[in-house]
Amino acid sequence: MSHIVTIQTEVRDSEALGLACRRLELGEPVHETVPLFSGEATGYAVRLPDWRYPVVFDVEQGQVRFDNFEGRWGEPAQLNRLLQFYGVEKCRLEARRKGHSVHENQLSDGSIKLTIQIGADH
């Protein structure tokens, strides 16, 4: 039986965030307070390529704070890709914690298909 699931991502797991950053060859997220153009933010800071300011993830609140001046100070697609890989890594972690195996396929449209085999030991 197949089920299609659409996920709205809230970043609440620092381990999954770190795994997503490693997949994208970004630096490790660092918990710190960083300046943004309009103030500062505290949480796990991720520095995306060519972004003027880091993206800050408050995992307690599930919030993301960033200042990219409507794309002028950072390409939104890079953040979207990080959020996509966060979702994948979070699903993989949770499935494996329950003893399930996960198979991943990158689709031609850029989306990722995860197949979870219930009860597998992989």
Short mmCIF file of C-alpha atoms in Angstrom, two decimals:
data_model
loop_
_atom_site.label_atom_id
_atom_site.label_comp_id
_atom_site.label_asym_id
_atom_site.label_seq_id
_atom_site.Cartn_x
_atom_site.Cartn_y
_atom_site.Cartn_z
CA MET A 1 0.00 0.00 0.00
CA SER A 2 1.41 3.39 -0.99
CA HIS A 3 0.77 6.67 0.76
CA ILE A 4 1.78 10.12 -0.46
CA VAL A 5 2.58 12.54 2.36
CA THR A 6 3.22 16.27 2.14
CA ILE A 7 5.12 17.73 5.08
CA GLN A 8 5.25 21.30 6.36
CA THR A 9 8.66 21.47 7.97
CA GLU A 10 9.30 22.77 11.47
CA VAL A 11 12.94 22.36 12.45
CA ARG A 12 12.93 20.89 15.98
CA ASP A 13 15.75 18.32 15.87
CA SER A 14 19.34 19.54 16.00
CA GLU A 15 20.69 16.08 15.10
CA ALA A 16 18.66 15.96 11.87
CA LEU A 17 19.70 19.57 11.12
CA GLY A 18 23.36 18.58 11.49
CA LEU A 19 22.89 15.59 9.19
CA ALA A 20 21.23 17.79 6.56
CA CYS A 21 24.10 20.28 6.77
CA ARG A 22 26.64 17.47 6.30
CA ARG A 23 24.79 16.18 3.23
CA LEU A 24 24.96 19.65 1.71
CA GLU A 25 28.60 20.05 2.77
CA LEU A 26 27.79 23.04 4.94
CA GLY A 27 29.49 23.75 8.24
CA GLU A 28 28.04 22.22 11.39
CA PRO A 29 25.20 24.24 12.91
CA VAL A 30 26.49 26.16 15.92
CA HIS A 31 24.22 27.26 18.76
CA GLU A 32 24.91 30.97 19.14
CA THR A 33 23.49 34.46 18.99
CA VAL A 34 24.18 36.09 15.63
CA PRO A 35 23.46 39.52 14.17
CA LEU A 36 20.92 39.85 11.41
CA PHE A 37 20.21 43.06 9.51
CA SER A 38 17.20 43.77 11.71
CA GLY A 39 18.38 42.65 15.14
CA GLU A 40 19.82 39.36 16.28
CA ALA A 41 18.70 35.76 16.64
CA THR A 42 19.68 32.90 18.94
CA GLY A 43 19.63 29.28 17.90
CA TYR A 44 21.50 26.90 15.62
CA ALA A 45 23.18 29.12 13.01
CA VAL A 46 23.82 27.73 9.53
CA ARG A 47 25.87 29.66 7.02
CA LEU A 48 24.59 29.10 3.50
CA PRO A 49 26.86 29.84 0.52
CA ASP A 50 26.76 33.49 -0.56
CA TRP A 51 24.24 34.48 2.10
CA ARG A 52 25.09 37.73 3.86
CA TYR A 53 23.62 36.54 7.19
CA PRO A 54 23.28 33.06 8.65
CA VAL A 55 19.98 31.23 8.94
CA VAL A 56 19.08 30.62 12.58
CA PHE A 57 16.97 27.67 13.72
CA ASP A 58 15.24 27.84 17.10
CA VAL A 59 14.57 24.14 17.63
CA GLU A 60 12.57 24.78 20.82
CA GLN A 61 10.02 26.89 18.93
CA GLY A 62 10.43 25.27 15.49
CA GLN A 63 11.13 28.71 14.01
CA VAL A 64 13.57 29.80 11.33
CA ARG A 65 14.95 33.35 11.31
CA PHE A 66 16.90 34.83 8.43
CA ASP A 67 17.37 38.06 6.54
CA ASN A 68 18.01 37.67 2.82
CA PHE A 69 16.40 40.93 1.62
CA GLU A 70 13.89 39.13 -0.61
CA GLY A 71 16.63 37.06 -2.25
CA ARG A 72 19.16 39.87 -2.75
CA TRP A 73 21.33 38.70 0.17
CA GLY A 74 20.86 34.96 -0.32
CA GLU A 75 19.25 32.58 -2.78
CA PRO A 76 16.02 31.19 -1.23
CA ALA A 77 16.51 27.88 -3.10
CA GLN A 78 19.48 27.12 -0.84
CA LEU A 79 17.32 27.41 2.28
CA ASN A 80 14.59 25.35 0.63
CA ARG A 81 17.11 22.62 -0.17
CA LEU A 82 18.36 22.61 3.44
CA LEU A 83 14.77 22.30 4.70
CA GLN A 84 14.14 19.48 2.21
CA PHE A 85 17.16 17.54 3.43
CA TYR A 86 16.24 18.24 7.05
CA GLY A 87 12.86 16.63 6.40
CA VAL A 88 14.50 13.62 4.78
CA GLU A 89 17.02 13.18 7.62
CA LYS A 90 14.33 13.56 10.29
CA CYS A 91 12.20 10.89 8.60
CA ARG A 92 15.21 8.58 8.31
CA LEU A 93 16.12 9.02 11.99
CA GLU A 94 12.59 8.36 13.21
CA ALA A 95 12.06 5.35 10.96
CA ARG A 96 15.34 3.76 12.02
CA ARG A 97 14.58 4.40 15.71
CA LYS A 98 11.48 2.25 15.20
CA GLY A 99 13.43 -0.50 13.45
CA HIS A 100 12.34 0.31 9.91
CA SER A 101 14.53 0.57 6.83
CA VAL A 102 14.52 3.59 4.55
CA HIS A 103 15.20 3.72 0.82
CA GLU A 104 15.69 7.11 -0.84
CA ASN A 105 15.21 8.08 -4.51
CA GLN A 106 16.00 11.50 -5.96
CA LEU A 107 13.33 12.28 -8.56
CA SER A 108 13.88 14.23 -11.78
CA ASP A 109 11.84 17.21 -10.52
CA GLY A 110 14.18 17.62 -7.53
CA SER A 111 11.83 16.02 -5.02
CA ILE A 112 12.88 13.07 -2.90
CA LYS A 113 10.88 9.88 -2.53
CA LEU A 114 11.35 7.94 0.70
CA THR A 115 10.15 4.37 0.96
CA ILE A 116 9.94 3.05 4.51
CA GLN A 117 9.92 -0.71 4.98
CA ILE A 118 8.06 -1.43 8.19
CA GLY A 119 9.84 -3.79 10.56
CA ALA A 120 13.05 -4.16 8.53
CA ASP A 121 16.38 -4.10 10.37
CA HIS A 122 18.36 -2.02 7.87
#
